[in-house]
Amino acid sequence: MRKTSLAAAVLLAATATAVAGCGSGTPEAARPSGAGCPAVLREAKATVARAESTDTAWNGPTTGPEAVSGKSLVYVAQTMTNPGVAGVAKAVEEAAQSIGWSVRVIDGEGTPAGIQAALSQAVTLKPSGIVIGGFDPKLTSGQVARAEAAGIPLVGWHALSSPGPSTSPRLFTNVTTKVEEVARASADWVIARSGGNAGVVVFTDDSIPFAGTKSKLIEQRLAACPGVRLLAHANIPIPDASRRTPQEVSSLLSRFRKDWTYSVAINDLYFDDAAPAFRAAGRPGAGPPFNIGAGDGDPSAFRRINSEQFQAATVPEPLSQQGWQIVDEFNRAFAGGPASGYVAPVHIATAGNSKGATSWDPRGYREAYEKIWHG
């Protein structure tokens, strides 16, 4: 009886230490094995198997209003140094050309003042619609109010943590995958691949609510398996990533050494900036640490994955599809209809299933949207 109670106490103490470590970033002394989470491990493996499948067909809208002619859009970007933001901007331009509209891109350059100025300029241009590209519209409440007063509809991309229409702030719709599913897939990849035994660093930008929510969800899921230990929560603003990430990675390698076996980043770009520090420390490109990006899946991420250079996987947004969806959502707004309600399913890309591709570009959406717009 005493031995059972003692074992339970030890396990409880180890779990408490792991939870405490999530906030402090300090390594834990206890190193429980993956055997402590068999149910979670089974769930994780099932999630990863589904997400890695590439046998997909278009499951989005096939009906909607015909193209409304003569419209113009302004795409306000959080920062064009964010590959996801830039990738969606390119796709919006491509889709707009197909439907017959004009697009202007204004770069907010990653600062609150820059984003506010960019959105203010967008409203002044009096376009038919404005895209909120990757930033929280609450940071620009004055400009959003001006757009609403002018009758300019707003469509967000990663503007909020949830997809679909929003009344506060007022968005016709917000285009994104479900952050809960992306966070779950990336965390489950770590749990499944490690067999439930890993030391993890999470890279995030807490200044972006969407990213902050995602990293919290990742850490909560990792904590479901006692053998997966959160070593550090590395908060690095995306505009500062190229400057700060190499130094942060060097410091983390010095602190955690072989304990650091996996990483999850809310955006793939962190691993591009981390690569020089990994190389300098003599770490192999194929890992450890084994790195997964919980977002975007830009071409450079796919190149790192396919060449085994300090990134093993990504949970990519279908950036091109989402750009086309943004244009379709505006067309529905201009026609006086509701938003489509479509949310793209989550996907995990690896060297094994990407087959040399440089993006996650599911089939069928271009043809479907063109058929809707042009008959």
PDB file of C-alpha atoms in Angstrom, residues 33 42 81 132 153 166 168 249 278 316 321:
ATOM      1  CA  SER A  33       8.346   7.697 -20.433  1.00  0.00           C
ATOM      2  CA  ARG A  42      -3.147   6.168 -29.939  1.00  0.00           C
ATOM      3  CA  THR A  81       8.223  39.309 -44.558  1.00  0.00           C
ATOM      4  CA  ILE A 132      -7.125  42.218 -43.181  1.00  0.00           C
ATOM      5  CA  PRO A 153     -16.632  45.153 -46.400  1.00  0.00           C
ATOM      6  CA  SER A 166     -17.502  38.262 -36.942  1.00  0.00           C
ATOM      7  CA  SER A 168     -16.931  42.420 -33.106  1.00  0.00           C
ATOM      8  CA  VAL A 249      18.498  28.967 -30.499  1.00  0.00           C
ATOM      9  CA  PHE A 278      21.913  24.545 -35.526  1.00  0.00           C
ATOM     10  CA  PRO A 316       0.610  24.110 -44.052  1.00  0.00           C
ATOM     11  CA  GLN A 321      -6.734  28.160 -52.046  1.00  0.00           C
TER      12      GLN A 321
END
